[in-house]
Coordinates of C-alpha atoms and ligand atoms in Angstrom, one line a residue:
M1 CA -34.2 -11.1 3.6
T2 CA -31.5 -11.8 1.6
T3 CA -30.2 -9.4 -1.2
T4 CA -30.4 -10.0 -4.4
I5 CA -27.6 -9.4 -6.5
S6 CA -25.0 -9.2 -9.6
A7 CA -22.4 -12.0 -9.9
Y8 CA -19.8 -13.3 -13.2
A9 CA -20.9 -17.4 -13.4
A10 CA -19.4 -20.6 -14.6
T11 CA -22.6 -23.6 -15.2
S12 CA -20.1 -26.2 -16.3
T13 CA -16.6 -26.4 -16.8
T14 CA -16.5 -26.0 -20.6
G15 CA -19.0 -22.8 -21.0
P16 CA -17.7 -20.2 -20.2
L17 CA -18.5 -17.4 -17.3
S18 CA -21.4 -14.9 -17.7
K19 CA -23.8 -12.6 -15.6
T20 CA -25.9 -13.8 -14.0
T21 CA -28.1 -13.1 -9.9
I22 CA -26.9 -14.2 -6.3
E23 CA -28.3 -13.8 -3.1
R24 CA -26.3 -12.0 0.0
R25 CA -28.0 -13.4 3.3
E26 CA -29.5 -10.9 6.1
V27 CA -27.2 -9.2 7.7
G28 CA -26.5 -11.6 11.2
P29 CA -25.2 -10.2 14.3
H30 CA -21.3 -11.8 14.1
D31 CA -21.5 -10.3 10.2
V32 CA -20.2 -7.6 8.0
A33 CA -21.5 -6.9 5.1
F34 CA -19.2 -5.3 2.1
D35 CA -20.0 -3.9 -0.9
I36 CA -17.0 -5.5 -3.8
K37 CA -15.0 -2.7 -5.2
F38 CA -13.0 -5.2 -6.5
A39 CA -11.7 -9.2 -7.2
G40 CA -8.1 -11.2 -8.4
I41 CA -8.7 -13.9 -10.8
C42 CA -6.5 -16.3 -9.3
H43 CA -5.0 -19.8 -11.0
S44 CA -7.0 -21.6 -8.5
D45 CA -10.6 -20.1 -10.1
I46 CA -9.5 -21.7 -13.3
H47 CA -8.5 -25.5 -12.2
T48 CA -11.6 -25.2 -10.3
V49 CA -14.6 -24.5 -12.7
K50 CA -12.8 -26.3 -15.3
G51 CA -13.0 -29.3 -12.6
E52 CA -10.0 -29.9 -12.4
W53 CA -9.7 -30.6 -8.6
G54 CA -13.1 -32.4 -7.8
K55 CA -17.0 -31.0 -10.1
P56 CA -17.7 -28.4 -8.8
N57 CA -21.1 -27.7 -6.7
F58 CA -22.5 -25.7 -9.8
P59 CA -23.3 -22.4 -10.6
V60 CA -20.6 -21.0 -9.4
V61 CA -19.0 -17.7 -8.5
P62 CA -15.5 -17.7 -8.4
G63 CA -12.6 -14.8 -6.7
H64 CA -11.0 -14.8 -3.3
E65 CA -9.4 -11.7 -4.3
I66 CA -11.9 -9.1 -2.1
A67 CA -11.5 -6.2 -1.5
G68 CA -14.1 -3.5 -0.9
V69 CA -16.2 -0.8 1.7
V70 CA -18.2 -1.9 5.0
T71 CA -21.3 -0.8 4.4
A72 CA -23.1 -2.4 7.1
V73 CA -22.0 -4.6 10.2
G74 CA -23.9 -7.0 12.8
S75 CA -25.2 -5.2 15.8
E76 CA -22.0 -7.5 17.9
V77 CA -19.8 -6.4 15.3
T78 CA -16.7 -4.6 17.1
K79 CA -14.2 -5.2 14.3
Y80 CA -15.1 -3.0 11.8
K81 CA -17.8 -0.2 11.2
V82 CA -19.5 1.3 8.0
G83 CA -16.8 3.0 5.6
D84 CA -13.5 0.8 6.5
H85 CA -11.6 -0.6 4.1
V86 CA -11.5 -4.5 3.8
G87 CA -10.6 -7.7 2.4
V88 CA -11.5 -11.4 2.6
G89 CA -9.3 -14.5 0.4
C90 CA -9.5 -18.4 0.8
F91 CA -12.1 -19.1 3.5
V92 CA -14.8 -17.5 5.1
D93 CA -15.1 -19.5 8.7
S94 CA -14.4 -22.4 10.3
C95 CA -15.0 -24.7 12.8
R96 CA -13.3 -22.7 15.4
E97 CA -12.8 -24.7 17.8
C98 CA -9.8 -27.6 16.7
D99 CA -6.0 -27.0 17.7
N100 CA -5.1 -25.0 14.5
C101 CA -8.7 -22.9 14.6
H102 CA -7.3 -22.1 18.0
A103 CA -3.6 -20.9 16.6
G104 CA -4.7 -18.8 13.6
L105 CA -3.9 -21.7 11.3
Q106 CA -8.1 -21.4 10.0
Q107 CA -6.7 -22.6 7.1
Y108 CA -6.0 -25.8 7.9
C109 CA -9.2 -26.6 9.9
T110 CA -9.2 -29.7 10.7
G111 CA -12.4 -30.3 12.5
T112 CA -15.0 -29.1 9.3
G113 CA -12.0 -28.3 7.8
M114 CA -11.9 -24.5 6.2
V115 CA -15.1 -22.9 4.4
G116 CA -14.6 -22.4 0.9
T117 CA -15.3 -19.0 0.1
Y118 CA -16.7 -20.7 -3.3
N119 CA -17.4 -23.5 -4.1
A120 CA -18.5 -24.9 -0.8
I121 CA -20.8 -25.0 1.7
D122 CA -21.7 -22.3 4.5
R123 CA -22.0 -22.9 8.2
D124 CA -26.0 -22.5 7.6
G125 CA -26.1 -24.8 4.4
T126 CA -25.9 -22.7 2.1
P127 CA -23.0 -23.0 -0.9
T128 CA -20.8 -19.6 -0.9
Q129 CA -20.6 -18.2 -3.9
G130 CA -17.2 -15.7 -4.6
G131 CA -16.0 -12.3 -5.3
Y132 CA -17.5 -11.2 -9.4
S133 CA -19.5 -10.0 -7.7
T134 CA -20.7 -6.5 -6.2
A135 CA -20.9 -7.6 -3.0
I136 CA -20.3 -10.2 0.2
V137 CA -21.4 -10.8 3.8
V138 CA -18.3 -12.6 5.9
D139 CA -18.2 -12.9 10.0
E140 CA -15.8 -10.5 10.7
N141 CA -13.3 -13.0 12.3
Y142 CA -13.4 -13.4 9.0
V143 CA -12.3 -10.3 7.1
L144 CA -9.5 -9.1 7.0
R145 CA -8.7 -4.8 7.6
I146 CA -7.0 -2.7 4.0
P147 CA -4.6 -0.2 5.3
D148 CA -5.2 3.0 4.1
S149 CA -2.1 3.1 2.0
I150 CA -3.0 0.1 -0.2
P151 CA -5.8 0.5 -2.9
L152 CA -8.5 -1.5 -3.3
D153 CA -6.9 -3.2 -6.9
K154 CA -4.1 -3.9 -5.6
A155 CA -4.6 -5.1 -2.5
A156 CA -7.9 -7.1 -4.4
P157 CA -4.4 -9.7 -5.2
L158 CA -3.3 -9.9 -1.3
L159 CA -5.3 -11.7 -0.3
C160 CA -4.4 -14.7 -2.6
A161 CA -2.1 -14.6 -4.1
G162 CA -0.3 -12.0 -1.3
I163 CA -0.1 -14.6 1.6
T164 CA 0.3 -17.6 -0.2
L165 CA 4.1 -16.9 -0.7
F166 CA 4.1 -14.4 2.5
S167 CA 3.4 -18.1 4.6
P168 CA 5.8 -19.7 3.3
L169 CA 8.9 -17.0 2.9
R170 CA 8.3 -16.5 7.2
H171 CA 7.7 -19.9 7.3
W172 CA 11.3 -21.1 5.9
N173 CA 13.6 -18.0 7.4
A174 CA 13.8 -16.0 3.9
G175 CA 16.0 -13.1 5.2
P176 CA 19.1 -11.8 5.2
G177 CA 22.1 -14.3 3.8
K178 CA 18.6 -16.7 2.3
K179 CA 18.7 -18.1 -1.5
V180 CA 15.6 -18.8 -2.6
A181 CA 14.0 -19.9 -5.8
V182 CA 10.9 -18.8 -7.1
I183 CA 9.5 -21.4 -10.3
G184 CA 7.0 -19.9 -12.3
L185 CA 6.7 -15.5 -12.9
G186 CA 3.0 -15.5 -12.8
G187 CA 0.3 -14.1 -10.2
L188 CA 2.1 -16.0 -6.6
G189 CA 5.7 -15.6 -8.6
H190 CA 5.8 -12.4 -8.9
M191 CA 4.5 -11.7 -5.0
G192 CA 7.2 -14.1 -4.3
V193 CA 9.8 -12.2 -6.6
K194 CA 8.6 -8.7 -4.6
L195 CA 8.4 -10.0 -1.1
A196 CA 11.2 -12.6 -0.3
H197 CA 13.1 -9.2 -2.0
A198 CA 11.0 -6.7 0.9
M199 CA 12.8 -9.5 3.6
G200 CA 16.7 -9.4 2.7
A201 CA 16.8 -12.5 1.1
H202 CA 18.9 -13.0 -2.1
V203 CA 16.0 -14.0 -4.9
T204 CA 16.2 -15.5 -7.8
V205 CA 13.8 -16.0 -10.6
L206 CA 13.0 -19.9 -13.4
S207 CA 10.8 -19.2 -15.5
Q208 CA 9.6 -21.1 -19.1
S209 CA 11.8 -18.6 -21.1
L210 CA 13.3 -15.2 -20.5
K211 CA 10.5 -13.2 -21.9
K212 CA 9.7 -12.0 -18.7
M213 CA 12.9 -11.7 -17.2
E214 CA 13.1 -7.6 -17.2
D215 CA 9.9 -7.4 -15.7
G216 CA 11.7 -9.7 -13.2
L217 CA 14.7 -7.9 -11.8
R218 CA 12.4 -4.1 -11.7
L219 CA 10.4 -6.5 -9.2
G220 CA 13.5 -7.3 -6.7
A221 CA 15.1 -10.5 -8.5
D222 CA 19.0 -11.3 -8.6
E223 CA 19.2 -13.6 -11.1
Y224 CA 17.0 -15.0 -13.6
Y225 CA 17.2 -17.7 -15.2
A226 CA 15.2 -20.2 -18.4
T227 CA 14.2 -23.5 -17.0
A228 CA 13.8 -24.1 -21.1
D229 CA 18.1 -24.1 -20.7
S230 CA 19.7 -27.1 -19.4
D231 CA 22.5 -25.7 -18.4
T232 CA 20.4 -24.1 -15.7
F233 CA 20.8 -26.6 -14.2
K234 CA 23.8 -28.2 -13.9
K235 CA 24.6 -23.8 -13.5
L236 CA 22.4 -23.8 -10.9
A237 CA 23.0 -27.5 -8.6
G238 CA 22.4 -27.6 -5.3
K239 CA 22.8 -23.3 -4.8
F240 CA 19.1 -22.6 -2.9
D241 CA 17.8 -22.5 0.5
L242 CA 14.4 -22.3 -0.3
I243 CA 12.4 -23.0 -3.7
I244 CA 9.0 -21.8 -3.9
N245 CA 7.4 -23.7 -7.1
T246 CA 4.3 -21.7 -7.8
V247 CA 4.3 -23.5 -11.3
S248 CA 0.3 -24.3 -12.4
A249 CA 1.4 -27.9 -14.4
N250 CA 3.3 -31.2 -13.4
L251 CA 7.5 -30.8 -13.3
D252 CA 9.6 -33.2 -13.7
M253 CA 10.7 -32.9 -9.7
G254 CA 14.1 -34.6 -10.1
L255 CA 15.0 -31.4 -11.9
Y256 CA 14.2 -29.0 -9.4
L257 CA 15.2 -30.8 -6.4
N258 CA 18.7 -31.3 -7.1
L259 CA 18.7 -27.1 -7.1
L260 CA 18.4 -27.2 -3.1
A261 CA 22.3 -27.2 -0.5
V262 CA 22.0 -29.4 1.0
D263 CA 19.4 -29.9 3.8
G264 CA 17.4 -26.8 1.7
T265 CA 13.4 -27.1 1.6
L266 CA 11.5 -27.3 -2.3
V267 CA 7.8 -26.4 -1.1
E268 CA 3.9 -27.1 -2.8
L269 CA 2.8 -24.1 -4.0
G270 CA 1.1 -24.6 -7.5
I271 CA -2.2 -27.4 -7.1
P272 CA -1.5 -29.4 -10.9
E273 CA -4.5 -30.9 -11.3
H274 CA -2.6 -34.7 -11.9
P275 CA 0.1 -36.2 -9.3
M276 CA 4.1 -36.0 -10.0
P277 CA 6.4 -38.4 -9.4
I278 CA 8.6 -37.9 -6.9
P279 CA 12.8 -39.2 -7.2
V280 CA 13.9 -40.5 -4.1
F281 CA 18.1 -40.0 -4.9
P282 CA 17.7 -36.1 -4.9
L283 CA 15.6 -36.6 -1.7
A284 CA 17.9 -38.3 0.0
S285 CA 21.6 -37.3 -1.7
G286 CA 20.9 -34.3 -0.4
R287 CA 18.7 -34.9 3.3
R288 CA 16.6 -32.2 1.2
S289 CA 13.3 -31.4 2.1
L290 CA 9.5 -31.5 0.1
S291 CA 6.8 -29.3 1.4
G292 CA 3.8 -27.3 0.9
S293 CA 1.8 -25.1 2.2
M294 CA -1.3 -23.3 1.7
I295 CA -3.1 -19.3 1.9
G296 CA -2.5 -18.3 5.3
G297 CA -4.7 -18.1 8.6
I298 CA -6.6 -14.3 9.6
P299 CA -4.0 -13.4 11.9
E300 CA -0.7 -13.6 9.8
T301 CA -3.6 -12.2 7.0
Q302 CA -3.5 -9.5 8.6
E303 CA 0.5 -9.5 9.2
M304 CA 1.1 -9.7 5.4
L305 CA -1.3 -6.9 4.6
D306 CA 0.8 -4.5 7.0
F307 CA 4.1 -6.0 5.6
C308 CA 2.9 -4.7 2.1
A309 CA 2.0 -1.3 4.1
E310 CA 5.7 -1.2 5.8
H311 CA 7.0 -2.1 3.6
D312 CA 5.2 -0.8 -0.7
V313 CA 4.8 -3.8 -1.4
T314 CA 1.5 -4.4 -3.7
P315 CA 1.2 -6.7 -7.3
E316 CA 1.8 -5.7 -11.5
I317 CA -1.9 -6.0 -12.0
E318 CA -4.0 -5.1 -15.0
V319 CA -7.4 -3.8 -14.8
I320 CA -10.5 -5.4 -16.1
E321 CA -13.7 -4.6 -16.6
A322 CA -16.0 -8.3 -16.4
S323 CA -16.7 -8.9 -19.7
Y324 CA -13.5 -9.5 -20.1
I325 CA -13.0 -13.1 -17.8
N326 CA -13.8 -15.2 -20.6
E327 CA -10.0 -13.4 -22.5
A328 CA -8.1 -13.1 -19.1
Y329 CA -9.2 -16.9 -17.7
E330 CA -7.0 -18.3 -21.9
R331 CA -4.3 -15.7 -21.9
V332 CA -4.0 -16.5 -18.0
L333 CA -4.0 -20.5 -19.0
A334 CA -1.3 -18.8 -21.3
S335 CA 1.0 -17.3 -19.2
D336 CA 1.1 -14.0 -20.8
V337 CA -0.5 -12.7 -17.0
R338 CA 1.8 -9.3 -15.9
Y339 CA 0.9 -10.4 -13.5
R340 CA -2.6 -10.5 -12.0
F341 CA -6.3 -9.4 -13.5
V342 CA -8.2 -8.1 -11.6
I343 CA -11.7 -7.6 -11.8
D344 CA -13.7 -4.1 -11.4
T345 CA -17.1 -5.1 -10.6
S346 CA -18.9 -2.1 -11.1
T347 CA -18.8 -3.4 -14.3
I348 CA -20.4 -6.2 -13.7
Ligands
NAP401 P1 -0.6 -18.0 -12.8 O1 0.0 -16.5 -12.6 O2 -0.8 -18.7 -14.2 O3 1.3 -18.5 -13.1 C1 1.8 -20.0 -13.2 C2 3.3 -19.8 -13.8 O4 3.5 -20.8 -13.5 C3 3.0 -18.8 -14.8 O5 3.0 -17.8 -15.2 C4 4.4 -19.6 -15.7 O6 5.2 -19.2 -15.4 C5 4.4 -20.6 -14.5 N1 4.0 -22.3 -15.6 C6 2.9 -22.4 -16.1 N2 2.6 -23.1 -16.7 C7 3.5 -24.0 -17.8 C8 3.7 -24.9 -17.4 N3 3.4 -25.8 -18.1 N4 5.6 -25.3 -17.1 C9 6.8 -24.6 -16.7 N5 5.5 -23.2 -15.6 C10 5.2 -23.4 -16.6 O7 -1.5 -18.9 -11.8 P2 -1.0 -18.0 -10.2 O8 -2.8 -17.9 -9.7 O9 -0.1 -17.4 -9.3 O10 -1.3 -20.1 -9.6 C11 -0.5 -21.1 -10.2 C12 -0.7 -22.3 -8.9 O11 -0.9 -21.5 -7.2 C13 -1.8 -22.8 -9.4 O12 -2.3 -24.5 -9.4 C14 -2.3 -22.1 -8.5 O13 -4.6 -23.1 -7.9 C15 -1.9 -22.5 -6.9 N6 -2.4 -22.0 -6.1 C16 -1.8 -22.7 -4.9 C17 -2.0 -21.9 -3.6 C18 -1.5 -22.2 -1.9 O14 -2.0 -21.8 -0.9 N7 -0.8 -23.5 -2.3 C19 -3.3 -20.1 -3.1 C20 -3.1 -20.1 -5.2 C21 -2.4 -20.4 -5.7 P3 6.3 -18.5 -16.6 O15 5.9 -18.5 -18.0 O16 7.4 -17.8 -15.8 O17 7.7 -19.7 -16.7
ZN402 ZN1 -6.3 -18.1 -5.4
ZN403 ZN1 -10.9 -25.8 13.1

C-alpha cells in the first residue's frame, strides 16, 4: 500500500510550483522511511523545472537536499533505526554492479546511471519525486547519517552543495600551501569558501561585484575580487592552483583559465543551459587543465558530513515557508540568495 503525502510540484516549464499530493511506496525490506523536515533549494532544481537540461517529466517535485527523521525501517535494514537523523542527496539508487558503484562513486554509475532523486525513473518503474514534500522512502544504502551536532535545517544543503564542493576540493588536494579560487558566491560557492578554508587552503572569491565582500571574508575567504573590474584579471593572472567555477551561466572561460598557475586546474561545477566555447591558447600556454565534477558518492558524502561536524562547517541559510518557493526561485535567479534557501517542509 502506498502512502499519500503533500508536496510542491512544477507542472510546466513556465508556471509556478504549487501544492499537490504524491504517493510514496510501501516500505520494502531494505528501505528507510523518513519524515522530511527540511529541503534545500538548489539552482539545479530551477534548471530542471525550467527545462534548461531537457524536457522534464512533469509533474516534478524537486528537492535533493533532504534532511529528516526516520519513521520506519524494513525488516532487513541494519544501518538505521526509528528516530535517527538522516539525509538523502541527488540520487536514490544506481546499478550497484559496475566498477564505479563498487568503488563508491555511484554518481558516475556506468550501468543504469545514477537514479536521480527526482525527474528520474526508479527501479520499480515509477517516476522519482524529491524533497519538496513531507516524507520519502529510500533504500538504506542511499541514505546518509546526519551527525547529531548539525541541526537538520543546516544539514539539508550539505547533501548537494556541501558534497559538490567537498569532493573536488579533496580530489585536487586543497589544503595548506594551495591557492584556491571560487567563482560565484551563491549556494555552492559559499560552501566552497567554508570547506576550502577549513581544509587550510588560501581562498579567493571571484564574484561579479564587491556587494557580498564582507560576508565572503567572514565565511573564510582571504581575498575577494569583483569580476566586473577588468583589473582583477590582470592582477590575478597565473595565481591559482585550483579554480572552482560554481556559476550557473556561461562565462568567458579564457579570462578565468589565464588565472591558473602552470599545471593548475579549473573545475566546472556550474552546469549552464548552453555550451561554452573554450579558447585553447590559455590552456596550452600554461599546461593547464579543465575538468568537471559531479556531487559525490555515498561514502564521500558521509565523510563530508562527518568533516562538517568535526570542523563546525555549516551553510548560511534562510529558512522559508513552502508558499515562498516561487519567490525564492526568482531571488536565486537574481543572485539574491544568502546563501541557501531551505524549505521548512512542515509548511507544505
Ligand atoms: P546559485 O546559488 O544561484 O549560485 C550561483 C552564483 O553564480 C550566483 O550567486 C552568482 O554569484 C554567480 N552568477 C550567477 N549568474 C551569473 C552570471 N550571469 N555571471 C557571473 N556570475 C553569475 O546556484 P547554486 O545552487 O550554487 O548552483 C550553481 C550551479 O552549479 C548551477 O548551474 C547548478 O545547477 C550547478 N550544480 C552542479 C552540481 C554538480 O554536481 N556539478 C551540483 C549542484 C549544483 P555572485 O553573485 O557572487 O557573482
Ligand atoms: Zn543540487
Ligand atoms: Zn553502477
